[in-house]
Amino acid sequence: MLPLVDGFGRTHRDLRISVTDRCNLRCTYCMPEAGMDWTPRSELLTYEEIERVARLCVERLGVDSIRLTGGEPTVRADLDELVGRLAPLGIDLSLTTNGTRLVDLAGPLARSGLRRINVSLDSLRPDRFLALTRRDQLGDVVAGIRAAVAAGLAPVKVNCVVVRGVNDDEVVDLAAFGRELGVTVRFIEFMPLDASGDWDRGAVVPLAEIVAAVDEVFPVEPVARTSEPADRFRYLDGAGEFGVIPTVSNAFCDRCDRIRLTADGELRNCLFALGGTDLRTLLRAGVDDDELESAIRACVRDKWAGHGISNVDFVRPPRSMSQIGG
Ligand code: SAM
Ligand code: SF4
């Protein structure tokens, strides 16, 4: 099997699949209050089409990790059916969710073969959670995180986007929450992928500042770097670890091994790519696996060196995070 290599020699093994662009929350940095124009059902890849692309990526291209995301993946009907289709591929199968539906879904998803899960949670304060997500569902999310732990999904990670002046005063509280529940919190730098276009560099709370805040209360030491994007830190008292994903302050593009399939079937070689390869049209035109493989390889071959957020000529992608699949 020939690995999926781009023009800079980076091998791609991690496929993110967005199963819908719909969402039941409206996080301010991700979606407008009214939601977006949802992709019509007929334009979403079916579970059969998703399975075909996933199988080809695993069996012919060496992909060994698949993460289901969205929009909010749990709003798509019968998500456990898709998990059941992908689990036999023997890959590291995970899910990114806002957690609101996990009380009901964690058990069925785990039984269908889901291995691990990332839950997004940006505030532990009910009023702030409501302001940030425009929905009063903090209790559901916290209960969902507990349900994921109880269902045996491991590890459970809690992802928190830190925005200056919005929730940067909660970094230590969120770290304490992770320690208490035995889950790994990962702080994510705010990226220029918000639907409103309000992002500016001043809103980014950089890695060094996040680590210093936690270390002051819960002393930590760095963990040796692996291929994953997060910089990891271990609590010296043995209560686990936390991570920071420094997309802006310390881009990890040189180690990037990810490709993304949007809910409407566009393959994108970078989160910040300005376009992609329309696999849905190919799938529905009845192409064979060789043609599909060539299209995927060509898309990855064209990948650029890095996102260049810091360059003066940086251009924001036309799609927001919820449409690309975070
Ligand atoms: N709905 C699911 C959820 O919230 O986890 C999956 C999709 S969501 C787009 C995936 C992740 O992207 C979430 O952790 C969310 O916080 C993050 N995200 C959304 N907009 C972002 C932005 N502008 N900068 C950084 N992260 C962002
Ligand atoms: Fe929905 Fe996730 Fe975007 Fe929030 S971050 S609006 S939960 S897709």
Coordinates of C-alpha atoms and ligand atoms in Angstrom, one line a residue:
M1 CA 0.0 0.0 0.0
L2 CA 1.3 3.4 -1.0
P3 CA 0.9 5.9 1.9
L4 CA -1.0 9.2 1.3
V5 CA 1.9 11.6 1.0
D6 CA 1.8 15.3 0.1
G7 CA 4.3 17.3 -1.8
F8 CA 6.2 18.1 1.4
G9 CA 6.6 14.4 2.4
R10 CA 4.0 14.5 5.1
T11 CA 2.0 11.2 5.4
H12 CA -1.7 11.5 6.0
R13 CA -3.3 9.0 8.3
D14 CA -6.1 10.9 10.0
L15 CA -9.5 11.4 8.3
R16 CA -12.1 13.8 9.8
I17 CA -15.6 13.1 8.5
S18 CA -18.3 15.7 9.0
V19 CA -21.6 13.9 9.0
T20 CA -23.8 17.0 9.0
D21 CA -23.4 20.8 9.1
R22 CA -26.5 21.2 11.3
C23 CA -26.2 21.9 15.0
N24 CA -28.5 22.1 18.0
L25 CA -26.3 24.8 19.7
R26 CA -25.2 28.2 18.2
C27 CA -21.8 28.9 19.6
T28 CA -21.1 32.5 19.1
Y29 CA -17.6 32.0 17.6
C30 CA -18.9 29.2 15.3
M31 CA -22.4 30.0 14.1
P32 CA -24.8 32.9 13.7
E33 CA -27.8 32.9 16.0
A34 CA -30.1 31.9 13.2
G35 CA -27.9 29.0 12.2
M36 CA -26.5 28.7 8.7
D37 CA -28.2 27.6 5.5
W38 CA -28.2 23.9 6.2
T39 CA -27.2 21.6 3.4
P40 CA -30.3 19.8 2.0
R41 CA -30.5 16.1 2.9
S42 CA -30.0 15.0 -0.7
E43 CA -26.7 16.8 -0.8
L44 CA -25.3 15.1 2.3
L45 CA -23.2 12.0 1.8
T46 CA -25.2 8.9 2.7
Y47 CA -23.8 6.5 5.3
E48 CA -23.1 4.1 2.3
E49 CA -21.1 6.8 0.6
I50 CA -19.2 7.7 3.7
E51 CA -18.4 4.1 4.4
R52 CA -17.1 3.7 0.8
V53 CA -14.7 6.6 1.1
A54 CA -13.6 5.6 4.6
R55 CA -12.9 2.0 3.6
L56 CA -10.9 3.1 0.6
C57 CA -8.9 5.5 2.7
V58 CA -8.1 2.7 5.2
E59 CA -7.5 -0.2 2.8
R60 CA -5.7 1.6 0.0
L61 CA -4.2 4.8 1.5
G62 CA -3.1 3.8 5.0
V63 CA -5.5 5.9 7.0
D64 CA -5.7 4.5 10.5
S65 CA -7.7 7.1 12.4
I66 CA -11.2 8.4 11.7
R67 CA -13.0 11.1 13.7
L68 CA -16.7 11.8 13.2
T69 CA -17.6 15.5 13.6
G70 CA -19.9 18.2 12.2
G71 CA -21.8 20.5 12.7
E72 CA -23.1 18.4 15.6
P73 CA -22.7 14.8 14.6
T74 CA -25.3 13.5 17.1
V75 CA -28.1 15.4 15.4
R76 CA -27.8 13.1 12.4
A77 CA -30.2 10.2 12.8
D78 CA -28.8 6.7 13.6
L79 CA -25.2 7.8 14.1
D80 CA -24.6 4.5 15.9
E81 CA -25.4 2.8 12.6
L82 CA -22.5 4.7 10.9
V83 CA -20.2 3.9 13.8
G84 CA -21.2 0.2 13.4
R85 CA -20.3 0.4 9.7
L86 CA -16.8 2.0 10.4
A87 CA -15.8 0.1 13.5
P88 CA -14.9 -3.2 11.6
L89 CA -12.3 -1.2 9.7
G90 CA -10.2 -1.6 12.9
I91 CA -9.1 2.0 13.1
D92 CA -8.9 4.5 15.9
L93 CA -12.6 5.6 15.7
S94 CA -13.6 8.7 17.7
L95 CA -16.2 11.4 17.8
T96 CA -16.2 15.2 18.5
T97 CA -19.5 16.4 20.0
N98 CA -21.0 19.2 22.0
G99 CA -22.1 16.6 24.5
T100 CA -25.8 17.6 24.7
R101 CA -27.1 14.2 23.6
L102 CA -24.6 12.0 25.2
V103 CA -26.7 10.9 28.2
D104 CA -28.8 8.9 25.7
L105 CA -26.2 8.2 23.1
A106 CA -22.9 7.4 24.9
G107 CA -24.0 3.8 25.6
P108 CA -25.3 2.9 22.1
L109 CA -22.2 4.6 20.5
A110 CA -19.8 2.7 22.7
R111 CA -21.6 -0.6 22.0
S112 CA -21.5 0.1 18.2
G113 CA -17.7 0.3 18.4
L114 CA -16.8 3.9 19.2
R115 CA -13.6 4.0 21.1
R116 CA -13.1 7.5 22.4
I117 CA -14.7 10.9 22.4
N118 CA -14.0 14.6 22.6
V119 CA -16.6 16.9 24.1
S120 CA -16.6 20.6 23.7
L121 CA -17.2 22.7 26.8
D122 CA -16.1 26.4 27.0
S123 CA -17.6 27.4 30.3
L124 CA -18.7 25.9 33.6
R125 CA -20.9 28.9 34.5
P126 CA -24.5 28.5 33.4
D127 CA -25.0 32.1 32.5
R128 CA -21.9 32.2 30.4
F129 CA -22.6 28.9 28.8
L130 CA -26.0 30.2 27.7
A131 CA -24.4 33.4 26.3
L132 CA -21.7 31.4 24.5
T133 CA -23.9 28.7 23.0
R134 CA -27.3 30.5 23.0
R135 CA -28.7 27.4 24.6
D136 CA -29.3 26.6 28.3
Q137 CA -27.8 23.2 28.3
L138 CA -24.7 23.2 30.5
G139 CA -26.3 20.5 32.8
D140 CA -26.9 18.2 29.8
V141 CA -23.3 18.6 28.6
V142 CA -21.8 17.8 32.1
A143 CA -24.1 14.9 32.5
G144 CA -23.1 13.8 29.0
I145 CA -19.4 13.8 29.9
R146 CA -20.1 11.7 32.9
A147 CA -22.2 9.3 30.7
A148 CA -19.3 9.0 28.3
V149 CA -16.9 8.1 31.1
A150 CA -19.5 5.6 32.5
A151 CA -19.9 4.0 29.0
G152 CA -16.2 3.2 28.9
L153 CA -15.2 5.6 26.2
A154 CA -11.5 6.2 26.8
P155 CA -10.0 8.6 26.8
V156 CA -12.8 11.2 27.2
K157 CA -11.3 14.6 26.3
V158 CA -12.9 18.0 27.0
N159 CA -12.1 20.7 24.4
C160 CA -12.3 24.3 25.4
V161 CA -11.7 27.2 23.0
V162 CA -10.2 30.0 25.0
V163 CA -11.1 33.6 24.0
R164 CA -9.7 36.6 25.7
G165 CA -12.2 38.6 27.7
V166 CA -14.8 35.8 27.3
N167 CA -13.7 32.8 29.2
D168 CA -9.9 33.1 29.8
D169 CA -10.7 33.6 33.5
E170 CA -12.0 30.0 33.6
V171 CA -8.9 28.1 32.5
V172 CA -8.0 27.0 36.1
D173 CA -11.6 26.0 36.8
L174 CA -11.8 23.9 33.7
A175 CA -8.5 22.3 34.6
A176 CA -9.9 21.5 38.0
F177 CA -13.0 20.0 36.4
G178 CA -10.9 17.7 34.3
R179 CA -8.8 16.6 37.3
E180 CA -12.0 15.9 39.3
L181 CA -13.7 13.8 36.6
G182 CA -10.5 12.1 35.4
V183 CA -10.8 13.5 31.9
T184 CA -8.1 15.4 29.8
V185 CA -8.9 19.0 29.1
R186 CA -7.5 20.5 26.0
F187 CA -7.5 24.2 25.5
I188 CA -7.7 25.4 21.9
E189 CA -6.5 28.7 20.6
F190 CA -9.3 30.7 18.9
M191 CA -8.9 30.5 15.1
P192 CA -10.1 32.7 12.3
L193 CA -12.8 30.3 11.3
D194 CA -15.7 32.0 13.1
A195 CA -18.9 32.5 11.1
S196 CA -19.2 36.2 12.0
G197 CA -15.6 37.1 10.9
D198 CA -15.0 38.8 14.2
W199 CA -11.7 37.0 14.9
D200 CA -8.7 39.1 15.7
R201 CA -5.3 38.2 17.0
G202 CA -6.0 40.0 20.3
A203 CA -8.7 37.5 21.1
V204 CA -6.2 34.6 21.0
V205 CA -4.9 33.5 24.4
P206 CA -1.6 31.9 23.6
L207 CA -0.3 28.5 24.9
A208 CA 2.3 30.1 27.3
E209 CA -0.3 32.1 29.1
I210 CA -2.7 29.1 29.5
V211 CA 0.1 26.9 30.8
A212 CA 1.3 29.6 33.3
A213 CA -2.2 30.0 34.7
V214 CA -2.7 26.3 35.3
D215 CA 0.8 25.7 36.6
E216 CA 0.4 28.4 39.2
V217 CA -2.4 26.4 40.9
F218 CA -1.7 22.9 39.8
P219 CA 2.1 22.5 39.0
V220 CA 2.8 20.7 35.8
E221 CA 5.7 19.4 33.7
P222 CA 5.7 19.0 29.9
V223 CA 5.1 15.6 28.4
A224 CA 7.4 14.5 25.5
R225 CA 5.9 15.5 22.2
T226 CA 4.1 12.9 20.0
S227 CA 2.5 13.2 16.6
E228 CA -0.7 14.7 18.0
P229 CA -1.2 18.5 17.7
A230 CA -1.7 19.2 21.4
D231 CA 1.3 20.2 23.6
R232 CA 0.7 18.1 26.7
F233 CA 1.4 18.8 30.4
R234 CA 1.4 16.3 33.3
Y235 CA 0.2 17.4 36.8
L236 CA 3.1 16.8 39.3
D237 CA 0.6 15.4 41.8
G238 CA -0.3 12.5 39.5
A239 CA -3.9 13.8 38.7
G240 CA -3.6 13.3 35.0
E241 CA -2.7 15.8 32.3
F242 CA -4.0 18.7 30.2
G243 CA -3.1 19.9 26.7
V244 CA -3.1 23.0 24.6
I245 CA -3.6 23.1 20.8
P246 CA -1.6 26.1 19.7
T247 CA -2.8 26.5 16.1
V248 CA -2.1 30.2 16.1
S249 CA 0.9 30.8 18.4
N250 CA 2.8 27.7 17.4
A251 CA 1.4 26.1 14.3
F252 CA 1.9 22.4 13.9
C253 CA 1.5 22.3 10.1
D254 CA 4.9 20.6 9.6
R255 CA 3.5 17.6 11.4
C256 CA -0.1 17.7 10.0
D257 CA -1.4 14.3 9.0
R258 CA -5.1 15.3 8.5
I259 CA -7.6 15.4 5.7
R260 CA -11.3 16.4 6.0
L261 CA -14.4 15.2 4.3
T262 CA -17.2 17.7 4.6
A263 CA -20.9 16.6 5.0
D264 CA -21.5 17.5 1.4
G265 CA -18.6 15.4 0.2
E266 CA -15.8 17.8 -0.4
L267 CA -12.4 16.6 0.5
R268 CA -10.2 19.3 2.0
N269 CA -6.5 19.0 2.6
C270 CA -6.3 21.7 5.3
L271 CA -8.7 23.2 7.8
F272 CA -7.8 26.6 6.2
A273 CA -8.0 25.4 2.6
L274 CA -9.9 27.7 0.3
G275 CA -11.5 24.9 -1.7
G276 CA -11.5 21.1 -2.0
T277 CA -12.2 18.1 -4.2
D278 CA -15.8 17.2 -4.9
L279 CA -16.0 13.5 -4.1
R280 CA -19.8 13.4 -4.0
T281 CA -20.1 14.1 -7.7
L282 CA -17.5 11.4 -8.4
L283 CA -19.3 8.9 -6.2
R284 CA -22.7 9.6 -7.7
A285 CA -21.2 9.5 -11.2
G286 CA -20.3 5.8 -10.5
V287 CA -16.5 6.1 -10.6
D288 CA -14.5 3.0 -9.7
D289 CA -12.1 2.8 -6.7
D290 CA -9.0 3.6 -8.8
E291 CA -10.5 6.9 -9.9
L292 CA -11.6 7.7 -6.4
E293 CA -8.1 6.9 -5.1
S294 CA -6.5 9.1 -7.7
A295 CA -8.8 12.1 -6.8
I296 CA -7.9 11.7 -3.1
R297 CA -4.2 11.4 -3.8
A298 CA -4.3 14.5 -6.1
C299 CA -6.1 16.5 -3.4
V300 CA -3.4 15.6 -0.8
R301 CA -0.5 16.1 -3.2
D302 CA -1.7 19.8 -3.7
K303 CA -1.5 20.6 0.0
W304 CA 0.3 23.8 0.9
A305 CA 3.1 24.0 3.5
G306 CA 1.1 25.7 6.2
H307 CA -2.0 27.9 6.9
G308 CA -0.1 31.1 7.1
I309 CA -2.4 32.8 9.6
S310 CA 0.4 35.1 10.5
N311 CA 1.1 36.2 6.9
V312 CA -0.2 39.5 5.6
D313 CA -1.7 37.7 2.6
F314 CA -3.7 35.2 4.7
V315 CA -7.2 34.7 3.3
R316 CA -9.9 33.4 5.5
P317 CA -11.7 30.2 4.2
P318 CA -15.2 30.9 3.0
R319 CA -16.6 28.1 5.1
S320 CA -16.8 28.4 8.9
M321 CA -15.6 25.7 11.3
S322 CA -19.1 24.1 11.5
Q323 CA -19.2 23.7 7.8
I324 CA -15.7 22.3 7.4
G325 CA -15.9 19.9 10.4
G326 CA -13.7 20.9 13.3
Ligands
SAM1 N1 -20.4 20.3 17.3 C1 -19.2 19.6 17.7 C2 -18.5 20.3 18.8 O1 -18.9 21.4 19.2 O2 -17.6 19.7 19.4 C3 -18.3 19.3 16.6 C4 -18.0 20.4 15.6 S1 -17.2 21.9 16.3 C5 -17.1 22.9 14.8 C6 -15.6 21.2 16.6 C7 -14.7 22.1 17.5 O3 -14.4 23.3 16.8 C8 -15.3 22.4 18.8 O4 -14.4 22.0 19.8 C9 -15.4 23.9 18.7 O5 -15.3 24.5 20.0 C10 -14.3 24.3 17.8 N2 -14.4 25.6 17.1 C11 -15.4 26.1 16.5 N3 -15.1 27.4 16.0 C12 -13.8 27.6 16.4 C13 -12.9 28.7 16.2 N4 -13.3 29.8 15.6 N5 -11.7 28.6 16.7 C14 -11.3 27.4 17.4 N6 -12.1 26.4 17.6 C15 -13.4 26.5 17.1
SF4_2 FE1 -22.4 23.6 17.1 FE2 -20.0 22.7 17.7 FE3 -20.2 24.9 16.3 FE4 -21.0 24.9 18.8 S1 -18.9 24.5 18.0 S2 -22.1 25.8 17.1 S3 -21.8 22.9 19.1 S4 -20.8 22.9 15.6

